[in-house]
Short mmCIF file of N, CA and C in Angstrom, two decimals:
data_model
loop_
_atom_site.label_atom_id
_atom_site.label_comp_id
_atom_site.label_asym_id
_atom_site.label_seq_id
_atom_site.Cartn_x
_atom_site.Cartn_y
_atom_site.Cartn_z
N MET A 1332 -41.13 6.14 -26.54
CA MET A 1332 -40.53 6.99 -27.55
C MET A 1332 -39.24 7.63 -27.02
N ALA A 1333 -39.27 8.06 -25.74
CA ALA A 1333 -38.09 8.68 -25.15
C ALA A 1333 -36.95 7.68 -25.03
N ALA A 1334 -37.29 6.40 -24.80
CA ALA A 1334 -36.25 5.37 -24.69
C ALA A 1334 -35.52 5.21 -26.01
N ASN A 1335 -36.24 5.30 -27.12
CA ASN A 1335 -35.60 5.22 -28.44
C ASN A 1335 -34.66 6.39 -28.67
N ARG A 1336 -35.06 7.57 -28.23
CA ARG A 1336 -34.22 8.76 -28.38
C ARG A 1336 -32.96 8.64 -27.53
N ASP A 1337 -33.10 8.12 -26.30
CA ASP A 1337 -31.93 7.92 -25.45
C ASP A 1337 -30.96 6.92 -26.07
N LYS A 1338 -31.52 5.87 -26.63
CA LYS A 1338 -30.69 4.85 -27.29
C LYS A 1338 -29.96 5.46 -28.48
N GLU A 1339 -30.67 6.25 -29.28
CA GLU A 1339 -30.06 6.89 -30.44
C GLU A 1339 -28.97 7.88 -30.02
N ASP A 1340 -29.23 8.65 -28.97
CA ASP A 1340 -28.23 9.59 -28.47
C ASP A 1340 -26.98 8.86 -27.97
N PHE A 1341 -27.19 7.69 -27.37
CA PHE A 1341 -26.06 6.90 -26.88
C PHE A 1341 -25.26 6.33 -28.04
N LEU A 1342 -25.94 5.78 -29.04
CA LEU A 1342 -25.26 5.15 -30.17
C LEU A 1342 -24.66 6.16 -31.14
N TYR A 1343 -25.30 7.31 -31.28
CA TYR A 1343 -24.85 8.32 -32.23
C TYR A 1343 -24.72 9.68 -31.55
N PRO A 1344 -23.74 9.82 -30.67
CA PRO A 1344 -23.62 11.11 -29.95
C PRO A 1344 -23.23 12.24 -30.90
N ARG A 1345 -23.73 13.40 -30.62
CA ARG A 1345 -23.42 14.60 -31.41
C ARG A 1345 -22.94 15.69 -30.47
N SER A 1346 -21.95 16.42 -30.91
CA SER A 1346 -21.46 17.56 -30.14
C SER A 1346 -21.96 18.83 -30.79
N PRO A 1347 -22.25 19.86 -30.01
CA PRO A 1347 -22.70 21.11 -30.61
C PRO A 1347 -21.59 21.76 -31.42
N TYR A 1348 -21.98 22.43 -32.49
CA TYR A 1348 -21.02 23.11 -33.36
C TYR A 1348 -20.71 24.48 -32.79
N ARG A 1349 -19.41 24.82 -32.75
CA ARG A 1349 -19.00 26.10 -32.16
C ARG A 1349 -18.21 26.98 -33.12
N GLY A 1350 -18.16 26.60 -34.39
CA GLY A 1350 -17.41 27.37 -35.37
C GLY A 1350 -18.25 28.47 -36.00
N LYS A 1351 -17.75 29.00 -37.10
CA LYS A 1351 -18.47 30.03 -37.85
C LYS A 1351 -19.73 29.41 -38.43
N VAL A 1352 -20.88 29.97 -38.09
CA VAL A 1352 -22.16 29.38 -38.47
C VAL A 1352 -22.50 29.76 -39.90
N LYS A 1353 -22.30 28.78 -40.78
CA LYS A 1353 -22.72 28.87 -42.17
C LYS A 1353 -23.31 27.51 -42.51
N PRO A 1354 -24.30 27.46 -43.38
CA PRO A 1354 -24.94 26.17 -43.68
C PRO A 1354 -23.96 25.08 -44.09
N GLU A 1355 -23.00 25.43 -44.94
CA GLU A 1355 -22.05 24.41 -45.40
C GLU A 1355 -21.15 23.92 -44.26
N ASN A 1356 -20.81 24.80 -43.32
CA ASN A 1356 -20.01 24.38 -42.17
C ASN A 1356 -20.78 23.43 -41.26
N LEU A 1357 -22.07 23.71 -41.07
CA LEU A 1357 -22.90 22.85 -40.24
C LEU A 1357 -23.05 21.46 -40.86
N VAL A 1358 -23.27 21.43 -42.17
CA VAL A 1358 -23.41 20.15 -42.87
C VAL A 1358 -22.10 19.38 -42.80
N PHE A 1359 -20.99 20.05 -43.05
CA PHE A 1359 -19.70 19.35 -43.01
C PHE A 1359 -19.40 18.85 -41.60
N ASN A 1360 -19.73 19.65 -40.59
CA ASN A 1360 -19.51 19.21 -39.22
C ASN A 1360 -20.30 17.95 -38.91
N ALA A 1361 -21.55 17.88 -39.37
CA ALA A 1361 -22.36 16.67 -39.16
C ALA A 1361 -21.72 15.49 -39.88
N ASN A 1362 -21.24 15.71 -41.11
CA ASN A 1362 -20.57 14.65 -41.86
C ASN A 1362 -19.29 14.20 -41.15
N LEU A 1363 -18.55 15.14 -40.60
CA LEU A 1363 -17.31 14.83 -39.90
C LEU A 1363 -17.58 14.01 -38.64
N GLN A 1364 -18.61 14.39 -37.90
CA GLN A 1364 -18.96 13.63 -36.70
C GLN A 1364 -19.41 12.22 -37.05
N GLU A 1365 -20.16 12.07 -38.13
CA GLU A 1365 -20.59 10.74 -38.56
C GLU A 1365 -19.38 9.91 -38.98
N PHE A 1366 -18.44 10.54 -39.69
CA PHE A 1366 -17.21 9.85 -40.10
C PHE A 1366 -16.48 9.33 -38.87
N ALA A 1367 -16.30 10.18 -37.87
CA ALA A 1367 -15.58 9.79 -36.66
C ALA A 1367 -16.28 8.64 -35.94
N GLN A 1368 -17.60 8.71 -35.88
CA GLN A 1368 -18.37 7.66 -35.21
C GLN A 1368 -18.22 6.33 -35.95
N ARG A 1369 -18.31 6.36 -37.26
CA ARG A 1369 -18.22 5.12 -38.05
C ARG A 1369 -16.80 4.55 -38.01
N VAL A 1370 -15.79 5.41 -38.02
CA VAL A 1370 -14.41 4.93 -37.90
C VAL A 1370 -14.22 4.25 -36.54
N SER A 1371 -14.80 4.82 -35.51
CA SER A 1371 -14.70 4.23 -34.18
C SER A 1371 -15.32 2.83 -34.16
N TYR A 1372 -16.49 2.67 -34.78
CA TYR A 1372 -17.12 1.35 -34.84
C TYR A 1372 -16.25 0.36 -35.60
N ILE A 1373 -15.72 0.79 -36.73
CA ILE A 1373 -14.87 -0.10 -37.53
C ILE A 1373 -13.63 -0.52 -36.74
N CYS A 1374 -13.01 0.43 -36.06
CA CYS A 1374 -11.82 0.12 -35.25
C CYS A 1374 -12.17 -0.88 -34.14
N ASN A 1375 -13.31 -0.69 -33.51
CA ASN A 1375 -13.72 -1.61 -32.45
C ASN A 1375 -14.01 -3.00 -33.00
N LEU A 1376 -14.62 -3.09 -34.18
CA LEU A 1376 -14.86 -4.39 -34.80
C LEU A 1376 -13.54 -5.09 -35.14
N GLU A 1377 -12.60 -4.33 -35.64
CA GLU A 1377 -11.30 -4.92 -35.99
C GLU A 1377 -10.55 -5.34 -34.73
N THR A 1378 -10.57 -4.51 -33.71
CA THR A 1378 -9.90 -4.84 -32.45
C THR A 1378 -10.51 -6.09 -31.82
N GLY A 1379 -11.81 -6.25 -31.95
CA GLY A 1379 -12.51 -7.40 -31.39
C GLY A 1379 -12.43 -8.65 -32.26
N GLY A 1380 -11.74 -8.54 -33.39
CA GLY A 1380 -11.58 -9.70 -34.25
C GLY A 1380 -12.79 -10.03 -35.12
N LYS A 1381 -13.73 -9.12 -35.21
CA LYS A 1381 -14.94 -9.35 -36.01
C LYS A 1381 -14.74 -9.09 -37.49
N ILE A 1382 -13.79 -8.22 -37.83
CA ILE A 1382 -13.43 -7.99 -39.23
C ILE A 1382 -11.91 -7.99 -39.35
N ALA A 1383 -11.43 -8.30 -40.53
CA ALA A 1383 -9.99 -8.35 -40.78
C ALA A 1383 -9.42 -6.94 -40.87
N PRO A 1384 -8.13 -6.78 -40.55
CA PRO A 1384 -7.50 -5.46 -40.66
C PRO A 1384 -7.62 -4.86 -42.06
N GLU A 1385 -7.49 -5.70 -43.08
CA GLU A 1385 -7.59 -5.20 -44.45
C GLU A 1385 -8.99 -4.66 -44.74
N GLU A 1386 -10.01 -5.37 -44.22
CA GLU A 1386 -11.39 -4.91 -44.41
C GLU A 1386 -11.62 -3.60 -43.68
N ALA A 1387 -11.10 -3.48 -42.47
CA ALA A 1387 -11.22 -2.23 -41.71
C ALA A 1387 -10.58 -1.09 -42.48
N TYR A 1388 -9.39 -1.35 -43.01
CA TYR A 1388 -8.68 -0.31 -43.78
C TYR A 1388 -9.51 0.12 -44.99
N GLU A 1389 -10.04 -0.84 -45.73
CA GLU A 1389 -10.81 -0.51 -46.93
C GLU A 1389 -12.08 0.27 -46.58
N GLN A 1390 -12.74 -0.10 -45.50
CA GLN A 1390 -13.95 0.62 -45.09
C GLN A 1390 -13.62 2.05 -44.68
N ILE A 1391 -12.55 2.22 -43.92
CA ILE A 1391 -12.16 3.57 -43.50
C ILE A 1391 -11.72 4.40 -44.69
N LYS A 1392 -11.01 3.78 -45.61
CA LYS A 1392 -10.58 4.48 -46.83
C LYS A 1392 -11.80 4.97 -47.62
N ALA A 1393 -12.84 4.13 -47.74
CA ALA A 1393 -14.06 4.52 -48.45
C ALA A 1393 -14.76 5.67 -47.73
N LEU A 1394 -14.81 5.60 -46.40
CA LEU A 1394 -15.42 6.69 -45.64
C LEU A 1394 -14.65 7.99 -45.82
N TRP A 1395 -13.31 7.90 -45.85
CA TRP A 1395 -12.48 9.09 -46.05
C TRP A 1395 -12.76 9.72 -47.40
N LYS A 1396 -12.91 8.89 -48.43
CA LYS A 1396 -13.21 9.41 -49.77
C LYS A 1396 -14.55 10.14 -49.78
N GLU A 1397 -15.54 9.57 -49.07
CA GLU A 1397 -16.85 10.22 -48.97
C GLU A 1397 -16.73 11.57 -48.27
N LEU A 1398 -15.97 11.62 -47.19
CA LEU A 1398 -15.80 12.87 -46.44
C LEU A 1398 -15.07 13.91 -47.29
N ARG A 1399 -14.04 13.49 -47.99
CA ARG A 1399 -13.29 14.40 -48.86
C ARG A 1399 -14.19 14.95 -49.97
N GLN A 1400 -15.03 14.09 -50.55
CA GLN A 1400 -15.97 14.53 -51.59
C GLN A 1400 -16.98 15.52 -51.03
N SER A 1401 -17.45 15.26 -49.82
CA SER A 1401 -18.38 16.17 -49.16
C SER A 1401 -17.74 17.54 -48.97
N LYS A 1402 -16.49 17.56 -48.52
CA LYS A 1402 -15.76 18.81 -48.33
C LYS A 1402 -15.66 19.58 -49.63
N LYS A 1403 -15.34 18.86 -50.69
CA LYS A 1403 -15.20 19.49 -52.00
C LYS A 1403 -16.53 20.05 -52.50
N GLN A 1404 -17.60 19.27 -52.36
CA GLN A 1404 -18.92 19.71 -52.83
C GLN A 1404 -19.43 20.91 -52.04
N LEU A 1405 -19.12 20.96 -50.75
CA LEU A 1405 -19.59 22.06 -49.92
C LEU A 1405 -18.71 23.30 -50.03
N GLY A 1406 -17.53 23.16 -50.64
CA GLY A 1406 -16.64 24.30 -50.80
C GLY A 1406 -15.94 24.69 -49.51
N ILE A 1407 -15.78 23.75 -48.61
CA ILE A 1407 -15.11 24.03 -47.34
C ILE A 1407 -13.63 24.30 -47.60
N GLY A 1408 -13.12 25.38 -47.03
CA GLY A 1408 -11.72 25.72 -47.19
C GLY A 1408 -11.42 26.56 -48.40
N GLU A 1409 -12.42 26.81 -49.21
CA GLU A 1409 -12.22 27.65 -50.39
C GLU A 1409 -12.58 29.09 -50.04
N ASN A 1410 -11.85 30.03 -50.63
CA ASN A 1410 -12.15 31.44 -50.43
C ASN A 1410 -12.70 31.98 -51.74
N PRO A 1411 -14.02 32.19 -51.83
CA PRO A 1411 -14.61 32.63 -53.09
C PRO A 1411 -14.17 34.03 -53.52
N PHE A 1412 -13.59 34.79 -52.61
CA PHE A 1412 -13.18 36.16 -52.93
C PHE A 1412 -11.69 36.26 -53.26
N ALA A 1413 -11.00 35.10 -53.32
CA ALA A 1413 -9.57 35.12 -53.57
C ALA A 1413 -9.23 35.16 -55.05
N GLY A 1414 -10.24 35.13 -55.93
CA GLY A 1414 -9.99 35.19 -57.35
C GLY A 1414 -9.36 33.93 -57.91
N GLY A 1415 -9.64 32.80 -57.28
CA GLY A 1415 -9.16 31.53 -57.80
C GLY A 1415 -7.81 31.10 -57.26
N SER A 1416 -7.08 31.96 -56.57
CA SER A 1416 -5.78 31.55 -56.00
C SER A 1416 -5.99 31.20 -54.54
N ASP A 1417 -5.08 30.39 -54.00
CA ASP A 1417 -5.25 30.01 -52.60
C ASP A 1417 -4.69 31.06 -51.66
N ASP A 1418 -4.96 30.88 -50.38
CA ASP A 1418 -4.58 31.87 -49.38
C ASP A 1418 -3.08 32.06 -49.27
N LYS A 1419 -2.28 31.02 -49.51
CA LYS A 1419 -0.82 31.16 -49.40
C LYS A 1419 -0.30 32.16 -50.41
N GLU A 1420 -0.86 32.14 -51.61
CA GLU A 1420 -0.41 33.10 -52.63
C GLU A 1420 -0.79 34.51 -52.24
N ASN A 1421 -1.99 34.67 -51.66
CA ASN A 1421 -2.43 36.01 -51.27
C ASN A 1421 -1.61 36.59 -50.14
N LYS A 1422 -1.10 35.76 -49.24
CA LYS A 1422 -0.30 36.24 -48.12
C LYS A 1422 1.06 36.73 -48.59
N ASN A 1423 1.57 36.19 -49.68
CA ASN A 1423 2.88 36.58 -50.18
C ASN A 1423 2.86 37.87 -50.98
N GLU A 1424 1.69 38.35 -51.34
CA GLU A 1424 1.61 39.56 -52.15
C GLU A 1424 1.78 40.81 -51.34
#
């Protein structure tokens, strides 16, 4: 059982989160780490000639769309107390 865990840790490394601890930040961080890991695999497959550059691009583009949707759904980067305007507008007031 421990050998399976070691294998999983090797194939899917995770770094500890050091930012502001909120549930949505933790979920997004996990999504971001998975995105980075999958992009790395795709790049290695393309570099090794296993997939075409166009296929690598399309796969990474799809992963990016998933990550962007995750960010939007989790409300990352939004300030709920800003009254609907972004931070740049608030700084100018």
